[in-house]
Amino acid sequence: MSEQDAQSWERQNRVALRRLILTVEANSQSLELLIAVCDDRNLQAKVIEQYEAELREKGIAPFRVRLNPKEPSMRRSVTELMAQEPRLRSGEPAVVTVLNAEALLGVTLGEEKSEQERFFFSLQWTREALLRFEFAVVLWVPEGIAKRIGQRAPDFWSWRGGVFEFGTGDRHENGESGRSSNVVAVDVRKSRQAGNSVEGLLTQVRELEKTSSESALLMTLYNDLGEAHEERYAYSEALVWYEKALALAEKKESLEGQARALRKVGDILQFNGRSADAIQYYERGLEVVRGIDDCRGEAAFLGNLGNAYHFLNQYQQAINFYQQALEIAQKIGDRQGEAKPLGNLGNTYDSLNQSQKAINFHHQALEIAQEVRDRAREATSLSGLGNAYNGLTQYQKAADLHQQALDVFRELSNRQGEAASFGNLGSAYYSLGQYQRAIDFHRHQLEISREIGDRRGEANSQFNNGLTSVKLEQNEAARTALQEARQLYAEMELSDMVKRCDQELQSLDE
């Protein structure tokens, strides 16, 4: 292996480790099932030591447990560990690392009641059995086991909160490389480093469709393909796969599968400015999750409906949905779930020019985010507070808050949050009269919004560029930016913003 290849693997390992730590940190007081894939025992030990040391510094207690090859039940192993460790029963931040899955590789699949088969069977219902446990679980598996989880335990695979691959690129004794091009166990949702994930998933889909066109695993693979395309910002392709997942879920009368696909389709439509269409899918999803008594799912769909109505400037309807989502989160004791509707209520009251009320909601959301160590929600709350203080004409304080949010979003590699923060900083410096600096921030937002396909972000940045160019007496640049913003708003059927663009363009002609 060349030195360049080795450096590439080292970079990918660092990225995977950072994302694993951030995911555990955000879920150290609630159940989150994570899968770490690695064939190198020395590398595995090194990575575990690294994330345990860093998490320990953050106040998250690390624990380890080994699977018994003769009784390879993750549920049983974790339950026995809980009985021995009071902290795991106290609700304090913790993470459990599950080891020794590699011991199952030597067992031949197909033999009656083989250890591997018992392991995969136990995974099928592990999540439901662990729902009462309030900590993250990291299951370490070799590639040979990871390949089969999606086939032998499709429900568990669909429940996973993330898959993190670590490797060296060295050759194994059997001549295969340390990374297979068609392994399912690639974190297609969280890692753009895995450029071959779409091709690998497509290969598996084609093979499975030949033998079992109605397999439950296909629903998972269709959704995974949708997510993989989202990672590449290919939203039209993602929508095709989510719709295929929805059609199969309806054919198999899988309510859980329908709920997941309906949310995914709605999210894509919403992201592309088609809020009215998204509402139809969210309403269907809400009906489905209510039918299966899925309280968390109900709160999520209510929040999505609130977002769609907010986007359409129908603020009172948005508030009603956010309040319902908040009540459910409070009822089931979901502290992390409370923060999101609180922040959304803050955003909506800010849009209604009720800045102080918005600040109160954002402060509540920020306190919860910091309490549960949800860095993404913390950044979003900081952004909301910045917008609200901007409404109170405290522009420098707003700029400081938006800078804090930008720093966190960059740390999390959240490009959409980063773009929004640049736009918010541009608005704050516009209010401060620093117009050239404002334009620079809006151009940063425009670049990222185009990169990730965020049409609303692109339109907003162009509109704000136009307003700021007027202040700099750059009228032709302003006209071009406003015309492009108008076209985007018209395509998204945002009539109020189209009117605002028309008003600004008319002012330029006077």
GROMACS .gro file of N, CA and C in nm, residues 307-426:
model
  360
  307ASN      N    1  -4.304   2.302   1.057
  307ASN     CA    2  -4.202   2.361   0.970
  307ASN      C    3  -4.258   2.397   0.834
  308ALA      N    4  -4.341   2.308   0.778
  308ALA     CA    5  -4.397   2.333   0.646
  308ALA      C    6  -4.489   2.455   0.647
  309TYR      N    7  -4.574   2.465   0.751
  309TYR     CA    8  -4.664   2.581   0.758
  309TYR      C    9  -4.587   2.709   0.788
  310HIS      N   10  -4.480   2.699   0.867
  310HIS     CA   11  -4.396   2.816   0.890
  310HIS      C   12  -4.336   2.864   0.758
  311PHE      N   13  -4.288   2.771   0.678
  311PHE     CA   14  -4.229   2.804   0.549
  311PHE      C   15  -4.329   2.878   0.461
  312LEU      N   16  -4.458   2.842   0.475
  312LEU     CA   17  -4.564   2.905   0.396
  312LEU      C   18  -4.616   3.033   0.462
  313ASN      N   19  -4.549   3.076   0.571
  313ASN     CA   20  -4.586   3.197   0.646
  313ASN      C   21  -4.722   3.185   0.713
  314GLN      N   22  -4.767   3.064   0.737
  314GLN     CA   23  -4.892   3.041   0.810
  314GLN      C   24  -4.855   3.012   0.956
  315TYR      N   25  -4.821   3.118   1.026
  315TYR     CA   26  -4.753   3.105   1.154
  315TYR      C   27  -4.841   3.048   1.266
  316GLN      N   28  -4.968   3.084   1.269
  316GLN     CA   29  -5.052   3.032   1.377
  316GLN      C   30  -5.070   2.882   1.367
  317GLN      N   31  -5.085   2.832   1.244
  317GLN     CA   32  -5.093   2.687   1.226
  317GLN      C   33  -4.962   2.620   1.268
  318ALA      N   34  -4.851   2.684   1.234
  318ALA     CA   35  -4.721   2.629   1.275
  318ALA      C   36  -4.712   2.621   1.427
  319ILE      N   37  -4.754   2.727   1.495
  319ILE     CA   38  -4.748   2.729   1.641
  319ILE      C   39  -4.832   2.617   1.700
  320ASN      N   40  -4.949   2.594   1.645
  320ASN     CA   41  -5.036   2.487   1.696
  320ASN      C   42  -4.967   2.351   1.687
  321PHE      N   43  -4.903   2.324   1.575
  321PHE     CA   44  -4.834   2.195   1.558
  321PHE      C   45  -4.714   2.184   1.652
  322TYR      N   46  -4.637   2.293   1.666
  322TYR     CA   47  -4.521   2.289   1.756
  322TYR      C   48  -4.565   2.267   1.901
  323GLN      N   49  -4.674   2.329   1.941
  323GLN     CA   50  -4.723   2.312   2.078
  323GLN      C   51  -4.763   2.166   2.103
  324GLN      N   52  -4.826   2.104   2.005
  324GLN     CA   53  -4.864   1.963   2.019
  324GLN      C   54  -4.740   1.875   2.031
  325ALA      N   55  -4.639   1.903   1.950
  325ALA     CA   56  -4.515   1.825   1.956
  325ALA      C   57  -4.448   1.841   2.091
  326LEU      N   58  -4.448   1.964   2.144
  326LEU     CA   59  -4.387   1.991   2.275
  326LEU      C   60  -4.460   1.917   2.385
  327GLU      N   61  -4.591   1.917   2.381
  327GLU     CA   62  -4.670   1.849   2.484
  327GLU      C   63  -4.641   1.699   2.487
  328ILE      N   64  -4.626   1.639   2.369
  328ILE     CA   65  -4.596   1.495   2.364
  328ILE      C   66  -4.458   1.468   2.423
  329ALA      N   67  -4.358   1.548   2.384
  329ALA     CA   68  -4.222   1.529   2.437
  329ALA      C   69  -4.221   1.541   2.589
  330GLN      N   70  -4.294   1.638   2.642
  330GLN     CA   71  -4.300   1.655   2.788
  330GLN      C   72  -4.373   1.539   2.854
  331LYS      N   73  -4.475   1.490   2.789
  331LYS     CA   74  -4.555   1.380   2.844
  331LYS      C   75  -4.474   1.252   2.856
  332ILE      N   76  -4.390   1.223   2.758
  332ILE     CA   77  -4.313   1.098   2.760
  332ILE      C   78  -4.175   1.118   2.823
  333GLY      N   79  -4.147   1.238   2.871
  333GLY     CA   80  -4.019   1.262   2.939
  333GLY      C   81  -3.900   1.267   2.846
  334ASP      N   82  -3.921   1.312   2.722
  334ASP     CA   83  -3.813   1.318   2.623
  334ASP      C   84  -3.752   1.457   2.627
  335ARG      N   85  -3.650   1.477   2.712
  335ARG     CA   86  -3.589   1.609   2.728
  335ARG      C   87  -3.528   1.658   2.597
  336GLN      N   88  -3.457   1.567   2.529
  336GLN     CA   89  -3.397   1.608   2.402
  336GLN      C   90  -3.504   1.645   2.301
  337GLY      N   91  -3.615   1.573   2.305
  337GLY     CA   92  -3.724   1.601   2.213
  337GLY      C   93  -3.795   1.732   2.242
  338GLU      N   94  -3.785   1.783   2.365
  338GLU     CA   95  -3.848   1.910   2.399
  338GLU      C   96  -3.780   2.028   2.330
  339ALA      N   97  -3.648   2.018   2.315
  339ALA     CA   98  -3.571   2.132   2.266
  339ALA      C   99  -3.612   2.174   2.125
  340LYS      N  100  -3.643   2.078   2.039
  340LYS     CA  101  -3.672   2.113   1.900
  340LYS      C  102  -3.798   2.197   1.886
  341PRO      N  103  -3.914   2.155   1.940
  341PRO     CA  104  -4.032   2.241   1.927
  341PRO      C  105  -4.017   2.374   1.999
  342LEU      N  106  -3.942   2.376   2.110
  342LEU     CA  107  -3.918   2.504   2.178
  342LEU      C  108  -3.844   2.600   2.086
  343GLY      N  109  -3.741   2.549   2.018
  343GLY     CA  110  -3.667   2.632   1.924
  343GLY      C  111  -3.754   2.676   1.807
  344ASN      N  112  -3.838   2.585   1.758
  344ASN     CA  113  -3.925   2.620   1.647
  344ASN      C  114  -4.029   2.725   1.687
  345LEU      N  115  -4.078   2.715   1.810
  345LEU     CA  116  -4.169   2.819   1.859
  345LEU      C  117  -4.097   2.953   1.866
  346GLY      N  118  -3.971   2.949   1.908
  346GLY     CA  119  -3.893   3.073   1.910
  346GLY      C  120  -3.880   3.133   1.772
  347ASN      N  121  -3.852   3.050   1.672
  347ASN     CA  122  -3.839   3.100   1.535
  347ASN      C  123  -3.969   3.162   1.485
  348THR      N  124  -4.080   3.097   1.519
  348THR     CA  125  -4.209   3.146   1.469
  348THR      C  126  -4.247   3.278   1.534
  349TYR      N  127  -4.226   3.289   1.665
  349TYR     CA  128  -4.258   3.416   1.730
  349TYR      C  129  -4.163   3.527   1.683
  350ASP      N  130  -4.042   3.490   1.646
  350ASP     CA  131  -3.951   3.588   1.588
  350ASP      C  132  -4.005   3.638   1.455
  351SER      N  133  -4.061   3.546   1.375
  351SER     CA  134  -4.121   3.585   1.247
  351SER      C  135  -4.243   3.674   1.268
  352LEU      N  136  -4.307   3.661   1.384
  352LEU     CA  137  -4.422   3.746   1.418
  352LEU      C  138  -4.379   3.875   1.486
  353ASN      N  139  -4.246   3.899   1.488
  353ASN     CA  140  -4.188   4.019   1.549
  353ASN      C  141  -4.213   4.027   1.700
  354GLN      N  142  -4.231   3.913   1.763
  354GLN     CA  143  -4.243   3.907   1.909
  354GLN      C  144  -4.109   3.857   1.963
  355SER      N  145  -4.009   3.945   1.958
  355SER     CA  146  -3.870   3.906   1.983
  355SER      C  147  -3.846   3.856   2.125
  356GLN      N  148  -3.903   3.922   2.224
  356GLN     CA  149  -3.878   3.880   2.362
  356GLN      C  150  -3.937   3.742   2.389
  357LYS      N  151  -4.054   3.715   2.334
  357LYS     CA  152  -4.114   3.583   2.349
  357LYS      C  153  -4.027   3.478   2.279
  358ALA      N  154  -3.973   3.515   2.164
  358ALA     CA  155  -3.884   3.424   2.091
  358ALA      C  156  -3.760   3.393   2.173
  359ILE      N  157  -3.703   3.496   2.236
  359ILE     CA  158  -3.583   3.476   2.318
  359ILE      C  159  -3.609   3.379   2.431
  360ASN      N  160  -3.725   3.391   2.495
  360ASN     CA  161  -3.759   3.301   2.605
  360ASN      C  162  -3.762   3.155   2.560
  361PHE      N  163  -3.822   3.130   2.444
  361PHE     CA  164  -3.828   2.993   2.393
  361PHE      C  165  -3.688   2.943   2.355
  362HIS      N  166  -3.609   3.028   2.291
  362HIS     CA  167  -3.475   2.986   2.251
  362HIS      C  168  -3.385   2.959   2.372
  363HIS      N  169  -3.401   3.037   2.478
  363HIS     CA  170  -3.322   3.013   2.599
  363HIS      C  171  -3.359   2.877   2.660
  364GLN      N  172  -3.487   2.843   2.661
  364GLN     CA  173  -3.529   2.712   2.712
  364GLN      C  174  -3.468   2.600   2.628
  365ALA      N  175  -3.471   2.616   2.496
  365ALA     CA  176  -3.415   2.515   2.407
  365ALA      C  177  -3.264   2.502   2.428
  366LEU      N  178  -3.196   2.615   2.445
  366LEU     CA  179  -3.051   2.614   2.465
  366LEU      C  180  -3.014   2.544   2.595
  367GLU      N  181  -3.087   2.570   2.701
  367GLU     CA  182  -3.058   2.506   2.830
  367GLU      C  183  -3.071   2.355   2.821
  368ILE      N  184  -3.176   2.309   2.752
  368ILE     CA  185  -3.195   2.164   2.738
  368ILE      C  186  -3.085   2.105   2.651
  369ALA      N  187  -3.051   2.172   2.541
  369ALA     CA  188  -2.946   2.122   2.451
  369ALA      C  189  -2.814   2.107   2.526
  370GLN      N  190  -2.781   2.203   2.610
  370GLN     CA  191  -2.657   2.195   2.687
  370GLN      C  192  -2.667   2.086   2.794
  371GLU      N  193  -2.785   2.070   2.849
  371GLU     CA  194  -2.806   1.967   2.952
  371GLU      C  195  -2.786   1.827   2.896
  372VAL      N  196  -2.840   1.802   2.776
  372VAL     CA  197  -2.831   1.668   2.717
  372VAL      C  198  -2.713   1.656   2.620
  373ARG      N  199  -2.631   1.760   2.613
  373ARG     CA  200  -2.512   1.764   2.528
  373ARG      C  201  -2.544   1.741   2.379
  374ASP      N  202  -2.648   1.809   2.334
  374ASP     CA  203  -2.686   1.803   2.193
  374ASP      C  204  -2.626   1.925   2.123
  375ARG      N  205  -2.508   1.909   2.065
  375ARG     CA  206  -2.435   2.021   2.007
  375ARG      C  207  -2.508   2.083   1.887
  376ALA      N  208  -2.570   1.999   1.806
  376ALA     CA  209  -2.641   2.053   1.689
  376ALA      C  210  -2.757   2.141   1.734
  377ARG      N  211  -2.832   2.095   1.832
  377ARG     CA  212  -2.944   2.175   1.883
  377ARG      C  213  -2.892   2.301   1.952
  378GLU      N  214  -2.779   2.291   2.018
  378GLU     CA  215  -2.718   2.407   2.081
  378GLU      C  216  -2.688   2.514   1.976
  379ALA      N  217  -2.630   2.473   1.863
  379ALA     CA  218  -2.598   2.568   1.757
  379ALA      C  219  -2.724   2.631   1.701
  380THR      N  220  -2.828   2.550   1.681
  380THR     CA  221  -2.954   2.601   1.628
  380THR      C  222  -3.015   2.702   1.725
  381SER      N  223  -3.006   2.675   1.853
  381SER     CA  224  -3.060   2.767   1.954
  381SER      C  225  -2.983   2.899   1.955
  382LEU      N  226  -2.852   2.891   1.940
  382LEU     CA  227  -2.771   3.013   1.933
  382LEU      C  228  -2.811   3.097   1.811
  383SER      N  229  -2.836   3.030   1.700
  383SER     CA  230  -2.882   3.102   1.580
  383SER      C  231  -3.015   3.170   1.604
  384GLY      N  232  -3.107   3.097   1.668
  384GLY     CA  233  -3.238   3.154   1.697
  384GLY      C  234  -3.228   3.275   1.788
  385LEU      N  235  -3.143   3.265   1.889
  385LEU     CA  236  -3.123   3.378   1.978
  385LEU      C  237  -3.064   3.497   1.903
  386GLY      N  238  -2.971   3.470   1.813
  386GLY     CA  239  -2.912   3.578   1.734
  386GLY      C  240  -3.017   3.651   1.652
  387ASN      N  241  -3.106   3.575   1.589
  387ASN     CA  242  -3.212   3.637   1.509
  387ASN      C  243  -3.305   3.721   1.596
  388ALA      N  244  -3.337   3.669   1.715
  388ALA     CA  245  -3.428   3.741   1.803
  388ALA      C  246  -3.365   3.871   1.853
  389TYR      N  247  -3.237   3.866   1.891
  389TYR     CA  248  -3.171   3.989   1.936
  389TYR      C  249  -3.154   4.088   1.822
  390ASN      N  250  -3.143   4.038   1.700
  390ASN     CA  251  -3.140   4.127   1.585
  390ASN      C  252  -3.272   4.204   1.577
  391GLY      N  253  -3.383   4.133   1.607
  391GLY     CA  254  -3.514   4.198   1.607
  391GLY      C  255  -3.528   4.304   1.715
  392LEU      N  256  -3.448   4.292   1.821
  392LEU     CA  257  -3.447   4.392   1.928
  392LEU      C  258  -3.345   4.501   1.902
  393THR      N  259  -3.286   4.502   1.783
  393THR     CA  260  -3.184   4.597   1.738
  393THR      C  261  -3.053   4.588   1.818
  394GLN      N  262  -3.033   4.474   1.885
  394GLN     CA  263  -2.904   4.452   1.954
  394GLN      C  264  -2.814   4.376   1.855
  395TYR      N  265  -2.765   4.449   1.756
  395TYR     CA  266  -2.702   4.388   1.639
  395TYR      C  267  -2.567   4.322   1.670
  396GLN      N  268  -2.487   4.386   1.753
  396GLN     CA  269  -2.357   4.326   1.782
  396GLN      C  270  -2.373   4.197   1.862
  397LYS      N  271  -2.469   4.196   1.955
  397LYS     CA  272  -2.495   4.074   2.031
  397LYS      C  273  -2.544   3.964   1.937
  398ALA      N  274  -2.627   4.003   1.841
  398ALA     CA  275  -2.676   3.907   1.742
  398ALA      C  276  -2.559   3.849   1.662
  399ALA      N  277  -2.468   3.936   1.619
  399ALA     CA  278  -2.353   3.889   1.540
  399ALA      C  279  -2.267   3.793   1.621
  400ASP      N  280  -2.247   3.823   1.749
  400ASP     CA  281  -2.166   3.736   1.835
  400ASP      C  282  -2.229   3.597   1.849
  401LEU      N  283  -2.360   3.594   1.865
  401LEU     CA  284  -2.431   3.466   1.878
  401LEU      C  285  -2.424   3.387   1.748
  402HIS      N  286  -2.440   3.454   1.634
  402HIS     CA  287  -2.432   3.384   1.505
  402HIS      C  288  -2.291   3.331   1.481
  403GLN      N  289  -2.189   3.402   1.526
  403GLN     CA  290  -2.052   3.352   1.513
  403GLN      C  291  -2.032   3.226   1.596
  404GLN      N  292  -2.088   3.225   1.719
  404GLN     CA  293  -2.081   3.105   1.803
  404GLN      C  294  -2.149   2.987   1.734
  405ALA      N  295  -2.266   3.013   1.676
  405ALA     CA  296  -2.338   2.906   1.605
  405ALA      C  297  -2.257   2.855   1.487
  406LEU      N  298  -2.196   2.948   1.411
  406LEU     CA  299  -2.115   2.909   1.296
  406LEU      C  300  -2.000   2.818   1.339
  407ASP      N  301  -1.935   2.852   1.449
  407ASP     CA  302  -1.824   2.771   1.498
  407ASP      C  303  -1.868   2.628   1.528
  408VAL      N  304  -1.985   2.613   1.590
  408VAL     CA  305  -2.034   2.478   1.624
  408VAL      C  306  -2.073   2.403   1.498
  409PHE      N  307  -2.145   2.468   1.407
  409PHE     CA  308  -2.185   2.401   1.283
  409PHE      C  309  -2.063   2.354   1.204
  410ARG      N  310  -1.957   2.434   1.203
  410ARG     CA  311  -1.836   2.392   1.133
  410ARG      C  312  -1.774   2.271   1.203
  411GLU      N  313  -1.775   2.273   1.334
  411GLU     CA  314  -1.723   2.159   1.411
  411GLU      C  315  -1.798   2.031   1.376
  412LEU      N  316  -1.929   2.044   1.353
  412LEU     CA  317  -2.013   1.928   1.323
  412LEU      C  318  -2.017   1.896   1.174
  413SER      N  319  -1.947   1.974   1.092
  413SER     CA  320  -1.951   1.958   0.945
  413SER      C  321  -2.093   1.967   0.892
  414ASN      N  322  -2.173   2.056   0.953
  414ASN     CA  323  -2.311   2.077   0.912
  414ASN      C  324  -2.315   2.192   0.812
  415ARG      N  325  -2.318   2.158   0.684
  415ARG     CA  326  -2.307   2.259   0.579
  415ARG      C  327  -2.431   2.348   0.573
  416GLN      N  328  -2.548   2.289   0.594
  416GLN     CA  329  -2.669   2.370   0.589
  416GLN      C  330  -2.670   2.471   0.704
  417GLY      N  331  -2.632   2.427   0.824
  417GLY     CA  332  -2.625   2.518   0.937
  417GLY      C  333  -2.519   2.624   0.916
  418GLU      N  334  -2.408   2.585   0.854
  418GLU     CA  335  -2.301   2.680   0.825
  418GLU      C  336  -2.350   2.788   0.729
  419ALA      N  337  -2.423   2.746   0.625
  419ALA     CA  338  -2.475   2.843   0.529
  419ALA      C  339  -2.572   2.940   0.595
  420ALA      N  340  -2.662   2.886   0.677
  420ALA     CA  341  -2.759   2.972   0.745
  420ALA      C  342  -2.689   3.072   0.837
  421SER      N  343  -2.582   3.028   0.904
  421SER     CA  344  -2.508   3.118   0.994
  421SER      C  345  -2.442   3.231   0.917
  422PHE      N  346  -2.387   3.198   0.800
  422PHE     CA  347  -2.328   3.304   0.717
  422PHE      C  348  -2.435   3.407   0.678
  423GLY      N  349  -2.553   3.356   0.641
  423GLY     CA  350  -2.661   3.448   0.606
  423GLY      C  351  -2.703   3.535   0.724
  424ASN      N  352  -2.711   3.475   0.841
  424ASN     CA  353  -2.748   3.550   0.961
  424ASN      C  354  -2.642   3.655   0.996
  425LEU      N  355  -2.515   3.619   0.979
  425LEU     CA  356  -2.408   3.716   1.004
  425LEU      C  357  -2.416   3.831   0.904
  426GLY      N  358  -2.450   3.798   0.780
  426GLY     CA  359  -2.466   3.904   0.681
  426GLY      C  360  -2.576   4.001   0.719
   0.00000   0.00000   0.00000
